Amino acid sequence: MGALDDLIDKLEDLKDFYKKNSNLDEQIEKLEKIKKLYEEIAELQEKIYKLFSILLSNVP
């Protein structure tokens, strides 16, 4: 039964691997959301900079 035991061990290892890495999709999703937030922040910073430029150009 050595071959069967080896197969069972390999299946257990595979199960452990998938348990450890099962949240990779979640982590990728979170990173994509963070990236999107940073892009939005960059856009807002540009708009704020433009607004301050306009405001400062109108200061006597």
C-alpha positions as semicolon CSV with decimal commas, in nm:
position;residue;x (nm);y (nm);z (nm)
1;M;0,000;0,000;0,000
2;G;0,304;0,228;-0,021
3;A;0,193;0,387;-0,349
4;L;-0,153;0,457;-0,211
5;D;-0,006;0,612;0,103
6;D;0,221;0,831;-0,112
7;L;-0,080;0,942;-0,316
8;I;-0,273;1,025;0,002
9;D;0,025;1,226;0,133
10;K;0,050;1,416;-0,195
11;L;-0,321;1,492;-0,186
12;E;-0,288;1,619;0,171
13;D;0,003;1,840;0,065
14;L;-0,204;1,972;-0,224
15;K;-0,496;2,040;0,009
16;D;-0,266;2,230;0,247
17;F;-0,123;2,430;-0,043
18;Y;-0,469;2,535;-0,160
19;K;-0,573;2,624;0,194
20;K;-0,270;2,852;0,228
21;N;-0,323;3,013;-0,113
22;S;-0,701;3,013;-0,132
23;N;-0,718;3,383;-0,055
24;L;-0,490;3,488;-0,342
25;D;-0,789;3,601;-0,546
26;E;-0,908;3,812;-0,253
27;Q;-0,563;3,967;-0,214
28;I;-0,544;4,046;-0,586
29;E;-0,889;4,206;-0,570
30;K;-0,784;4,418;-0,272
31;L;-0,465;4,527;-0,448
32;E;-0,665;4,624;-0,757
33;K;-0,900;4,831;-0,539
34;I;-0,602;4,999;-0,372
35;K;-0,451;5,076;-0,713
36;K;-0,780;5,229;-0,826
37;L;-0,795;5,441;-0,509
38;Y;-0,441;5,567;-0,567
39;E;-0,533;5,658;-0,925
40;E;-0,838;5,848;-0,799
41;I;-0,624;6,025;-0,538
42;A;-0,378;6,130;-0,810
43;E;-0,665;6,272;-1,018
44;L;-0,798;6,462;-0,716
45;Q;-0,452;6,600;-0,642
46;E;-0,431;6,733;-0,998
47;K;-0,772;6,898;-0,966
48;I;-0,678;7,053;-0,630
49;Y;-0,352;7,180;-0,777
50;K;-0,540;7,340;-1,068
51;L;-0,791;7,499;-0,831
52;F;-0,516;7,645;-0,612
53;S;-0,338;7,772;-0,922
54;I;-0,655;7,950;-1,031
55;L;-0,716;8,089;-0,683
56;L;-0,359;8,210;-0,644
57;S;-0,358;8,370;-0,988
58;N;-0,656;8,583;-0,881
59;V;-0,492;8,706;-0,560
60;P;-0,389;9,072;-0,594
